[in-house]
Coordinates of C-alpha atoms in Angstrom, one line a residue:
Chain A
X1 CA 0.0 0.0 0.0
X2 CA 1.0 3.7 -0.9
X3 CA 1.8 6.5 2.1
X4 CA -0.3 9.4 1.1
X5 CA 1.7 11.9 -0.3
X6 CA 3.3 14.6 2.0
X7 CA 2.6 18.1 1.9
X8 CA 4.9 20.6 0.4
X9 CA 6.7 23.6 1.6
X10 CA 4.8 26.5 0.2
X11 CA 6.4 27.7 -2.8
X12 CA 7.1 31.0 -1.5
X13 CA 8.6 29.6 1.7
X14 CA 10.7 27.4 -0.7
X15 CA 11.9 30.2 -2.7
X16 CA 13.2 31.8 1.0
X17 CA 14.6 28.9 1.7
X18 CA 16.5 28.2 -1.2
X19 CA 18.2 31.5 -0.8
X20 CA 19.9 30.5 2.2
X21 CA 23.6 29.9 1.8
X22 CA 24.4 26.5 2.8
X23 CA 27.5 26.6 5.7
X24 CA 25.3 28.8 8.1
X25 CA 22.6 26.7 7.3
X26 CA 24.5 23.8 8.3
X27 CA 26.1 25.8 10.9
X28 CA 22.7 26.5 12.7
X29 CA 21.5 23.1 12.2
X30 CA 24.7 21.3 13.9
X31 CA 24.4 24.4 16.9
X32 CA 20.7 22.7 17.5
X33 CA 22.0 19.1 17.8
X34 CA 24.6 20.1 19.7
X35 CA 22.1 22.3 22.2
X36 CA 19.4 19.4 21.9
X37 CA 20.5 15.9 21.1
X38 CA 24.7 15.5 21.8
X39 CA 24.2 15.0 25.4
X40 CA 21.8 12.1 24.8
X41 CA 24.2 10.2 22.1
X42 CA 26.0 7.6 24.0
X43 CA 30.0 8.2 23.8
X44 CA 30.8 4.8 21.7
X45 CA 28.7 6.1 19.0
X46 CA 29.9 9.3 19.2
X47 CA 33.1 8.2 18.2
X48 CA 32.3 5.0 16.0
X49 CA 30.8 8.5 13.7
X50 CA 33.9 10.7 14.4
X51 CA 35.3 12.4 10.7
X52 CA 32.1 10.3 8.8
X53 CA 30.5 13.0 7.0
X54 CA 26.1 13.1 6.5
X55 CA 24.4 15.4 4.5
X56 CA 20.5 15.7 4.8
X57 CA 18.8 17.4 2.1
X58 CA 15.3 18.3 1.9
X59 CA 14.4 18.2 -1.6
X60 CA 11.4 20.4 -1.2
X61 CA 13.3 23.0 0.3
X62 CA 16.6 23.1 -1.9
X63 CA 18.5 22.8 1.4
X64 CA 21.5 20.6 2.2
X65 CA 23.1 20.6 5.7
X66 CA 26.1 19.1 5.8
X67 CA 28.1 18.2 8.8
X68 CA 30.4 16.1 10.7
X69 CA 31.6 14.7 13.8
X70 CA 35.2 15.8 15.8
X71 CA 36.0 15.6 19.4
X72 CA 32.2 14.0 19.8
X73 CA 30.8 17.5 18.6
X74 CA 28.4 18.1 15.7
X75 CA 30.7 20.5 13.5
X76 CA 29.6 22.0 9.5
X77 CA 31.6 21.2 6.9
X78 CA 31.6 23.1 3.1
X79 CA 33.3 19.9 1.8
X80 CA 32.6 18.1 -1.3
X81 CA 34.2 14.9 -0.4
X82 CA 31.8 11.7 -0.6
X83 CA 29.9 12.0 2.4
X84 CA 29.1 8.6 4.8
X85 CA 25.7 9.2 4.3
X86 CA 23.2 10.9 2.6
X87 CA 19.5 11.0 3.3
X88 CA 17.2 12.6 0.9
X89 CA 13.4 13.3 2.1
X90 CA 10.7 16.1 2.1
X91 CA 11.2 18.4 5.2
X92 CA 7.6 16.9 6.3
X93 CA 8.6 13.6 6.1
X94 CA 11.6 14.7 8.3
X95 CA 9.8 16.3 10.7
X96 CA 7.5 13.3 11.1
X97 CA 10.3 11.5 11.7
X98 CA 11.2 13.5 14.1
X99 CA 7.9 14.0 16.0
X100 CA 7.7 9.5 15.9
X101 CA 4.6 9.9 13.6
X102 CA 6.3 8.1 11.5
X103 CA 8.6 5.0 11.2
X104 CA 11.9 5.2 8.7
X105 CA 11.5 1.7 7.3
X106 CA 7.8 2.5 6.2
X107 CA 9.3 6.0 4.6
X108 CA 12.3 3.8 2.6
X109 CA 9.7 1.1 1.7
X110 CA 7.7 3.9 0.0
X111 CA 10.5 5.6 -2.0
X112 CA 9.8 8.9 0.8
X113 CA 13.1 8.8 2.7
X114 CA 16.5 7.7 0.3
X115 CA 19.7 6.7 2.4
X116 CA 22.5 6.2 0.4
X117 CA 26.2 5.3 1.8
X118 CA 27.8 2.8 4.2
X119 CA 24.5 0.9 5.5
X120 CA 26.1 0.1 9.2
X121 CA 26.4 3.5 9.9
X122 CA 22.9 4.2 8.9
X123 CA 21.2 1.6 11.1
X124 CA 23.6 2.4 13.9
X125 CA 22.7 6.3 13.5
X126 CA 18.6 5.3 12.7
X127 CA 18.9 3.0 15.6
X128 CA 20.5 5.3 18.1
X129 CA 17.9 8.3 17.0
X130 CA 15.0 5.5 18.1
X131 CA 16.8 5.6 21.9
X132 CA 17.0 8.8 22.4
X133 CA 13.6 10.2 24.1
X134 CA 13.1 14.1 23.5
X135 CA 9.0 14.1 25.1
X136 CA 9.3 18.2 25.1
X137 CA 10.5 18.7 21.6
X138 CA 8.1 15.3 20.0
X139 CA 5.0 17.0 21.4
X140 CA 5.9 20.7 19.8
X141 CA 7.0 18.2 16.7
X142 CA 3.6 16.7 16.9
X143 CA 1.1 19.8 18.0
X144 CA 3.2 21.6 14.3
X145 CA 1.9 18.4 12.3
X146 CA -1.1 18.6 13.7
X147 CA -1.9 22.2 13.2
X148 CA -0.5 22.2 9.5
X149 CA -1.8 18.8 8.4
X150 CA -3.5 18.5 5.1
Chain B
X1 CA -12.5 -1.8 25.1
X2 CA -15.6 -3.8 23.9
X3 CA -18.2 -4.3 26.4
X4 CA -18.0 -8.5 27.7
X5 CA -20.8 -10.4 25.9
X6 CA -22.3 -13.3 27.8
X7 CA -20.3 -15.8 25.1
X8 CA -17.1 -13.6 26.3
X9 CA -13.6 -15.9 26.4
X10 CA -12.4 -16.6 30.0
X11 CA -9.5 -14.9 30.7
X12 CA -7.2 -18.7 31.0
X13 CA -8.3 -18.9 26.9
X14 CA -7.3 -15.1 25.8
X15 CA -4.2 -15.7 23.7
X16 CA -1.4 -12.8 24.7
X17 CA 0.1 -10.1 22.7
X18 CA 3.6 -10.5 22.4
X19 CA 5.1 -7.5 20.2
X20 CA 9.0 -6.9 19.6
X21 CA 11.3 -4.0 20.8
X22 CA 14.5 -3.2 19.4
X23 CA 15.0 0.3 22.0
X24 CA 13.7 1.0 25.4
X25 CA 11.6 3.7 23.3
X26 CA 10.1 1.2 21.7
X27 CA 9.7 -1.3 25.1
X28 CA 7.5 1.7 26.9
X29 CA 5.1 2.5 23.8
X30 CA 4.7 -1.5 23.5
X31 CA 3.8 -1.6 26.9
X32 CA 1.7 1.9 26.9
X33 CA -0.4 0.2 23.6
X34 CA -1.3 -3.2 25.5
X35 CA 1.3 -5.4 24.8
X36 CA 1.3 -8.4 27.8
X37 CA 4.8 -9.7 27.2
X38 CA 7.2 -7.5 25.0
X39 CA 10.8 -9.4 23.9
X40 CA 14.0 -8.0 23.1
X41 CA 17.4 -9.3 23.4
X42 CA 21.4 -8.0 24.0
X43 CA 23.7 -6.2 22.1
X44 CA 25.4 -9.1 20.8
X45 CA 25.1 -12.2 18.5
X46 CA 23.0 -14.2 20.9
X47 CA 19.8 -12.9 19.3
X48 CA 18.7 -13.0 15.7
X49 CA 18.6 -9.0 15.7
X50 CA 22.6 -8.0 16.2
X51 CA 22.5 -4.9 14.3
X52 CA 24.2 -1.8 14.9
X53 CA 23.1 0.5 17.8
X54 CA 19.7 -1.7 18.5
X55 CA 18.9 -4.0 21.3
X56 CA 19.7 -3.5 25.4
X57 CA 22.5 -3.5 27.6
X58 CA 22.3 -4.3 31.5
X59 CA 21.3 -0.9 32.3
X60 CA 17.9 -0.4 29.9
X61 CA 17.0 -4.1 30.1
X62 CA 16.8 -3.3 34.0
X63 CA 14.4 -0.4 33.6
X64 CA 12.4 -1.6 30.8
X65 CA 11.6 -4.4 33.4
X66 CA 10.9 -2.2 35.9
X67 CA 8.8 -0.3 34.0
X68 CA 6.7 -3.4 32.4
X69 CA 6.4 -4.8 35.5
X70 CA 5.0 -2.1 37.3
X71 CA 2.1 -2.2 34.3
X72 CA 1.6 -5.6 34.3
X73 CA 3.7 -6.7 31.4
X74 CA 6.2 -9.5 30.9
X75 CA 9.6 -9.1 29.7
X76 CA 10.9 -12.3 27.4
X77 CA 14.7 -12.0 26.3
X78 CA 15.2 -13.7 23.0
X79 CA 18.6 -15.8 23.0
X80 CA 17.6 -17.6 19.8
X81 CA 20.8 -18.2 18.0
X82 CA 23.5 -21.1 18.0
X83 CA 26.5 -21.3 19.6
X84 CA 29.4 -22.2 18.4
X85 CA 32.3 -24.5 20.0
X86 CA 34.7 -21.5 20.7
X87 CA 32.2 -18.9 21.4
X88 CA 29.5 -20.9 23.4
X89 CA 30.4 -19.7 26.7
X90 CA 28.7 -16.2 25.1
X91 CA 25.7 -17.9 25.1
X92 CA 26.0 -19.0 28.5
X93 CA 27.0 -16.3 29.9
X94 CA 23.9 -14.4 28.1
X95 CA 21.3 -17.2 30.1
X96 CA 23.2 -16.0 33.1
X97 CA 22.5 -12.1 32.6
X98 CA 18.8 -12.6 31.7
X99 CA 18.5 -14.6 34.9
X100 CA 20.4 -12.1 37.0
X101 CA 18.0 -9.6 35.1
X102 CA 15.2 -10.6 35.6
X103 CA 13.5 -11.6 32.6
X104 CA 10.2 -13.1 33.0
X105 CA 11.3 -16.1 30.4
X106 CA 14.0 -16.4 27.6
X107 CA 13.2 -17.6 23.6
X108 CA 16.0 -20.1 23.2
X109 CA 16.6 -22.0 19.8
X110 CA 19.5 -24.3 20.7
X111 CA 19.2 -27.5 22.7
X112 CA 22.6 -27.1 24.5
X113 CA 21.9 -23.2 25.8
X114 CA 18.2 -25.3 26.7
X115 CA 20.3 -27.2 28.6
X116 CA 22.5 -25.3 30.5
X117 CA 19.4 -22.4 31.1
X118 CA 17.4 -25.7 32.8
X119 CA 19.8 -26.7 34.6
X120 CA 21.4 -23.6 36.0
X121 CA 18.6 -21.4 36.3
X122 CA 15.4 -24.0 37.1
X123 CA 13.1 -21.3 38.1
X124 CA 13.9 -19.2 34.5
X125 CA 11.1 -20.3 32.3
X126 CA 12.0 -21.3 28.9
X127 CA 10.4 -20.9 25.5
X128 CA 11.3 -22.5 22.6
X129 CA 12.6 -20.1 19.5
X130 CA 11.2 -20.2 16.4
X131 CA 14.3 -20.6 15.0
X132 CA 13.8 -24.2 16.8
X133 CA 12.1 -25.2 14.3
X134 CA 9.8 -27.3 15.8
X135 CA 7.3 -28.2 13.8
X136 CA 5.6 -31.5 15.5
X137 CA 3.8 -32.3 18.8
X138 CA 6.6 -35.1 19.2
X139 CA 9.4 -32.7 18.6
X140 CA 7.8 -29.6 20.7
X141 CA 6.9 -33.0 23.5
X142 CA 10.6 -33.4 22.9
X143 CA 12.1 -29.9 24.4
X144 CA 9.3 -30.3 27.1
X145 CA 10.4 -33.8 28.6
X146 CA 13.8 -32.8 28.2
X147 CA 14.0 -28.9 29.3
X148 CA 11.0 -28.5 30.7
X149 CA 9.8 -25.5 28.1
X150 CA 6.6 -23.7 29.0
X151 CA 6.3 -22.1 25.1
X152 CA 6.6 -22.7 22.0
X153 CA 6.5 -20.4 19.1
X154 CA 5.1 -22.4 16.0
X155 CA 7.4 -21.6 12.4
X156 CA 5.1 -20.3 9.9
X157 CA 5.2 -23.3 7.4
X158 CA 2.2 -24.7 9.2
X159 CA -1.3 -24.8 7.7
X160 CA -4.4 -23.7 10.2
X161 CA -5.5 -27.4 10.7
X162 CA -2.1 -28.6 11.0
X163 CA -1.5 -25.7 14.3
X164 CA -4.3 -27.4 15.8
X165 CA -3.5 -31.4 15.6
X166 CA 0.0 -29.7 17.1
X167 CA -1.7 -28.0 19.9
X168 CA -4.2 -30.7 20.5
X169 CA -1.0 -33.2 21.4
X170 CA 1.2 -31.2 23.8
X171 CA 1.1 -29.3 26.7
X172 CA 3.2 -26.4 26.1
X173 CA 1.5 -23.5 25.2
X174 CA 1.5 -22.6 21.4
X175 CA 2.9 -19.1 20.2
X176 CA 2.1 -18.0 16.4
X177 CA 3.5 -15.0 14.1
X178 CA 0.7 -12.9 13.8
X179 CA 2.5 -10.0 11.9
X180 CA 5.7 -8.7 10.0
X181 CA 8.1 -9.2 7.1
X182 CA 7.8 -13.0 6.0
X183 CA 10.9 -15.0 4.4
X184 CA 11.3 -18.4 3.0
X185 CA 11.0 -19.2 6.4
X186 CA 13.8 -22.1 6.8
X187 CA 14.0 -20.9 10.3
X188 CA 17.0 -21.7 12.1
X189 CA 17.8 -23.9 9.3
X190 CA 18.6 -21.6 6.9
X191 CA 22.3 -20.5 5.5
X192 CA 21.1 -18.8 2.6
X193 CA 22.6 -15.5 2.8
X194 CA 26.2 -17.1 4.2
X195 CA 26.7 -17.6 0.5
X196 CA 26.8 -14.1 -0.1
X197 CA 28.5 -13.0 3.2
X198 CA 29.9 -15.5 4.9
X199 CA 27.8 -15.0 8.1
X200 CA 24.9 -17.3 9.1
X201 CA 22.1 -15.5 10.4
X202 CA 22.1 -18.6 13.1
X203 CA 25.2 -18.3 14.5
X204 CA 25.6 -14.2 13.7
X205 CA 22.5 -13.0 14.6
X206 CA 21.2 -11.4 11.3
X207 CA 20.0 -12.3 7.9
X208 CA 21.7 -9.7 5.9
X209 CA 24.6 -8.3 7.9
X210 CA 24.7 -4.1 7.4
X211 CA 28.1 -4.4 6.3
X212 CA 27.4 -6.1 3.5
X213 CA 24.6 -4.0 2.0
X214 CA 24.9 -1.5 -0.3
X215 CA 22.3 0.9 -1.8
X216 CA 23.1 2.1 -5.3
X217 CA 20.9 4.5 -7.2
X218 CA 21.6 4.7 -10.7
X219 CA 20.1 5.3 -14.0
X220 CA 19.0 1.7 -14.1
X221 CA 17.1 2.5 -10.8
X222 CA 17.4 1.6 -7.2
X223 CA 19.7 -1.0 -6.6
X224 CA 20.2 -3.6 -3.4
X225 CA 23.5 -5.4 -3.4
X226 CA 24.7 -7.9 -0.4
X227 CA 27.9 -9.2 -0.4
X228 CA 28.4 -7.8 -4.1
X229 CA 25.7 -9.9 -5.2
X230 CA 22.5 -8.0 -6.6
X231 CA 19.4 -8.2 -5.1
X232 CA 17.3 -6.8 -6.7
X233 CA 16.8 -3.2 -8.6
X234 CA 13.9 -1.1 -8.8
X235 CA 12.0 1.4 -11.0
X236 CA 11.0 4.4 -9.6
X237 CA 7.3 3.2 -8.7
X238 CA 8.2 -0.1 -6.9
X239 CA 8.7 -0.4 -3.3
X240 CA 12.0 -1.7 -2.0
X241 CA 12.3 -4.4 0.6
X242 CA 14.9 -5.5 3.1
X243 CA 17.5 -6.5 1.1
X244 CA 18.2 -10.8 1.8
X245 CA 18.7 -13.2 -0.9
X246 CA 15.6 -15.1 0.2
X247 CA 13.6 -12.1 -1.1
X248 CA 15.7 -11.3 -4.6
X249 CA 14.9 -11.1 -7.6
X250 CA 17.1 -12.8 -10.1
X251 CA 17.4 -13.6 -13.8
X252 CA 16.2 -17.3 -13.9
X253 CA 16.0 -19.4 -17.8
X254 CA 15.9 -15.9 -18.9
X255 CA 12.9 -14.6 -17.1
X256 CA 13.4 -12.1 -14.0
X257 CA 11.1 -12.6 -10.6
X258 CA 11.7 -13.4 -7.2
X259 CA 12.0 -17.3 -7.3
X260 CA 12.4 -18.1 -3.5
X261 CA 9.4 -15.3 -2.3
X262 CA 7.8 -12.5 -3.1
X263 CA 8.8 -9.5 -0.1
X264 CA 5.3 -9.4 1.8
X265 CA 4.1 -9.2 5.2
X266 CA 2.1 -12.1 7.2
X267 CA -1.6 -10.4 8.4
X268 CA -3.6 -12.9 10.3
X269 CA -6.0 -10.5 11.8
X270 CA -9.0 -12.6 10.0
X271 CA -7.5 -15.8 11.5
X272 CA -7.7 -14.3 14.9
X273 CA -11.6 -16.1 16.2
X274 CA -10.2 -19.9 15.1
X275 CA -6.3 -19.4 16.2
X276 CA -8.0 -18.6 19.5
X277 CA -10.7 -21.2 19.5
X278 CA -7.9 -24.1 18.9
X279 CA -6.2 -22.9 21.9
X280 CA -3.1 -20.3 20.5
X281 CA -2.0 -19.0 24.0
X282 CA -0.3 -16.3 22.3
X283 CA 0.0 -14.0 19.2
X284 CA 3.4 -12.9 18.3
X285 CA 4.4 -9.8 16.3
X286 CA 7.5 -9.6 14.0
X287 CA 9.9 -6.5 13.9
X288 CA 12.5 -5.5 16.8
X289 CA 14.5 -4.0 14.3
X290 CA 11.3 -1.3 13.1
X291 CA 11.2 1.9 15.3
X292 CA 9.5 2.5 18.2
X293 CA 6.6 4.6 15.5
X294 CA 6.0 0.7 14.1
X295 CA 5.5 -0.7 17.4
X296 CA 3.3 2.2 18.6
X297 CA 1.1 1.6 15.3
X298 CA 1.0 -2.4 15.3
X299 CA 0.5 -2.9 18.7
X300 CA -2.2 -0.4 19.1
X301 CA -4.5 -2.4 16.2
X302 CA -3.6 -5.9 17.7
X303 CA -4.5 -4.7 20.9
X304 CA -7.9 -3.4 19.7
X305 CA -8.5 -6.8 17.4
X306 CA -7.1 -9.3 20.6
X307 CA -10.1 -7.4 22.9
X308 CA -12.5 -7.4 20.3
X309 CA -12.2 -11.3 19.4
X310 CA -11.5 -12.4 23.0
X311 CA -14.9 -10.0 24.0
X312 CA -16.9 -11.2 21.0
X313 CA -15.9 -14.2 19.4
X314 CA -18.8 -14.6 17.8
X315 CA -19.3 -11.2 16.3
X316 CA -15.2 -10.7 15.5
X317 CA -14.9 -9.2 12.1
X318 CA -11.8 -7.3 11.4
X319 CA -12.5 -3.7 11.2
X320 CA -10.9 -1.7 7.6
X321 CA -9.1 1.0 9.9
X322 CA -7.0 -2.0 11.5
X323 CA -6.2 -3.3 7.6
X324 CA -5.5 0.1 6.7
X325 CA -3.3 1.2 9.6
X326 CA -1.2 -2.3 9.0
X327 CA -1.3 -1.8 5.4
X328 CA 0.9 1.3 5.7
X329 CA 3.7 0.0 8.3
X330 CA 3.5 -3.1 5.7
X331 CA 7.0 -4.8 4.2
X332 CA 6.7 -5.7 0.5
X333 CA 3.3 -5.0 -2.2
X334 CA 1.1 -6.6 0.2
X335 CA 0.1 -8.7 3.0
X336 CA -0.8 -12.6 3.2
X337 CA -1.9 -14.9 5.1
X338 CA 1.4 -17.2 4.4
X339 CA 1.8 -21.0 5.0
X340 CA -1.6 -20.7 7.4
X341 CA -3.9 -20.9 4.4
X342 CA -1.8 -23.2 1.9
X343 CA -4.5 -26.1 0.4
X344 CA -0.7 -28.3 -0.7
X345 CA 0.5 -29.6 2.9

């Protein structure tokens, strides 16, 4: 059976969006995992993704953070190396992801989320993300969805 | 909850809900949905789920026993692969943890860990693994004279009528898959994918191990590899699947289809009224390696469809929000009933 499709960023937000340069972009996004998520990452994982490098792209948007890992810290990088990983979905499919509305498996089994790269890192990154318990910042997640669901 | 009818099951007959958690996440929300007995296992090859950043160590299995038990849930630690010579005191050290744990039972597979568990720990109750592969009264009567088992969970290459005659002539209470990705289902019998890797999913703890899978997107379309062998490939409107040789699709005389099986996902919500009215003690759900989203969404419908039949077994009917909501989570183009509704035995 087919997910039903995910709503769009607005064009006009879109246009915004895609107007952002990319290394403050990235630079923002790595501040908030930092601020939010590094804490909860246990240390072995933390270092089993030292110097791999991610980029998540949400294709609606245009955007493409890009970042890394050194000294256990979420860090931006401008590089054009091949990354570790790269994960391609709509920035609502993201944030359902985020929020646990959705599960990753049932996203990559419906051509919504694309992971391409070194497949151990991926499940040990998907699989730590499914530990960590943020109840605060699921329920803003979830009460956004809600409000702006088609 | 459905109101009890006067033709409501006694409580001794209601068949459990035994769903899967890979993260401690996933353990509350299984728990929080309705789950009565949740299984997970330890961050190492003695379970059939070793990947990469899932599963528990000492410190999580603790609290996600604390925090089932304190709403009335059971805790089952799954220890259902096989040993080797030079790493079998893994194994036993493994029995040894989940005792010292506190695990309400452990899903064992191999008759040596059986064994050592039964005579070690005689108070740690003992269900027989899947991967067992028990498929007979007289084997199933087997591990009971022997080990003393209390469950055991049935592999899906048995027809309905064929479940019963089994439960009919033993005393050990019957598990069945209710849900989840379906394979050939050689369980705990099956090297398939060491050709292509080198690893045994019975004696590594994983079907297709991470490191050998690659995802490759090219102008051909989506491509699986595992070990360097291709999988499969798809166009841009079909659905991938996990990627194991069991569920490839290869170039055979010329024509290209899966040959071994199709990917799909068992659904035996419709079987529910006669797997409980032959006596299934429990329903088991595949999918410890799904997030805790999946187990939040499968457990919730079960839970709804396990009240309903065991309320009103004569008016059960599975409802279309229960299909739909299962559809979605759903490996594969669709669900089936698998081996349960075979006419060829």
């Amino acid at each position: 059976m087919t997910l039903a499709p995910s709503p769009r960023l607005p064009r006009t937000v879109q246009k915004v969006v895609n107007r952002l340069p990319r290394y403050p972009a990235s630079r923002a996004f790595t501040t908030l995992l930092n601020f939010t998520l590094r804490r909860k990452f246990p240390a072995d994982v933390l270092e089993a993704l030292e110097d791999h490098c991610f980029v998540i792209e949400a294709e609606d948007a245009g955007v493409q953070l890009m970042f890394t890992v050194r000294r256990k810290r979420f860090v931006p990088t401008n590089t054009l190396t091949e990354p570790t990983l790269h994960f391609r979905a709509s920035t609502w499919d993201y944030i359902t992801l985020a929020a646990r509305e959705a599960d990753p498996d049932t996203l990559f089994f419906n051509r919504r989320l694309s992971i391409e790269g070194d497949t151990e890192t991926a499940l040990l990154v998907k699989n730590t993300m499914d530990t960590i318990d943020i109840p605060r910042t699921r329920a803003l997640l979830k009460m956004m969805l809600r409000a702006h669901s088609p | 909850m459905a109101a009890l009818s006067p033709q409501a099951t006694p409580s001794s007959a209601r068949m459990r809900l035994v769903c899967p958690a890979g993260t401690l996440p996933a353990l509350k929300v299984a728990v929080d949905e309705g789950a009565d007995d949740v299984y997970l296992g330890f961050k190492d090859q003695t379970n059939a789920r070793n990947f990469a950043g899932l599963n528990f160590n000492d410190a999580t299995i603790r609290e996600g026993i604390a925090y089932a038990h304190r709403k009335g849930a059971q805790v089952l630690i799954a220890l259902n692969t096989y040993p080797q010579p030079h790493n079998w005191r893994n194994w036993r050290a493994a029995v040894d943890r989940a005792a010292e744990v506190g695990a309400d039972a452990i899903i064992v597979a191999d008759a040596g860990v059986l064994r050592y568990a039964c005579k070690t720990h005689p108070n740690l109750r003992l269900h027989l693994s899947v991967q067992g592969s028990a498929t007979s009264h007289e084997a199933i009567n087997f591990y009971y004279e022997h080990f003393g088992i209390h469950r055991a969970v049935l592999p899906r290459v048995l027809a309905v009528e064929q479940a019963e005659k089994v439960i009919a002539r033993t005393p050990v209470e019957i598990e069945v898959f209710g849900f989840g990705s379906l394979s050939i289902m050689v369980e705990g019998r099956c090297a398939l994918s060491s050709y292509a890797t080198g690893e045994s999913p019975n004696t590594h703890g994983g079907c297709s191990p991470a490191k050998a899978i690659r995802w490759q997107t090219s102008s051909a379309g989506m491509e699986s590899r595992l070990g360097g062998v291709l999988i499969d490939r798809f166009a841009d409107n079909e659905h991938p699947g996990y990627p194991t040789l069991c569920r490839g699709r290869f170039r055979v005389n010329g024509d290209v289809y899966y040959p071994f099986e199709e990917p799909t996902s068992l659904n035996t919500l419709e079987l529910l009224q006669p797997l409980q009215a032959m006596g299934v003690k429990a329903i088991k759900i595949e999918g410890r390696q799904r997030s805790p989203a999946y187990v939040e969404a499968v457990t919730r419908v079960w839970r709804a469809a396990l009240n309903h039949c065991a309320a009103e077994p004569q008016h059960y009917h599975v409802k279309p929000e229960w299909q739909n909501a299962l559809a979605q989570i759903s490996e594969g183009h669709q669900c089936t009933l698998g081996a349960y509704h075979r006419p060829w035995r």
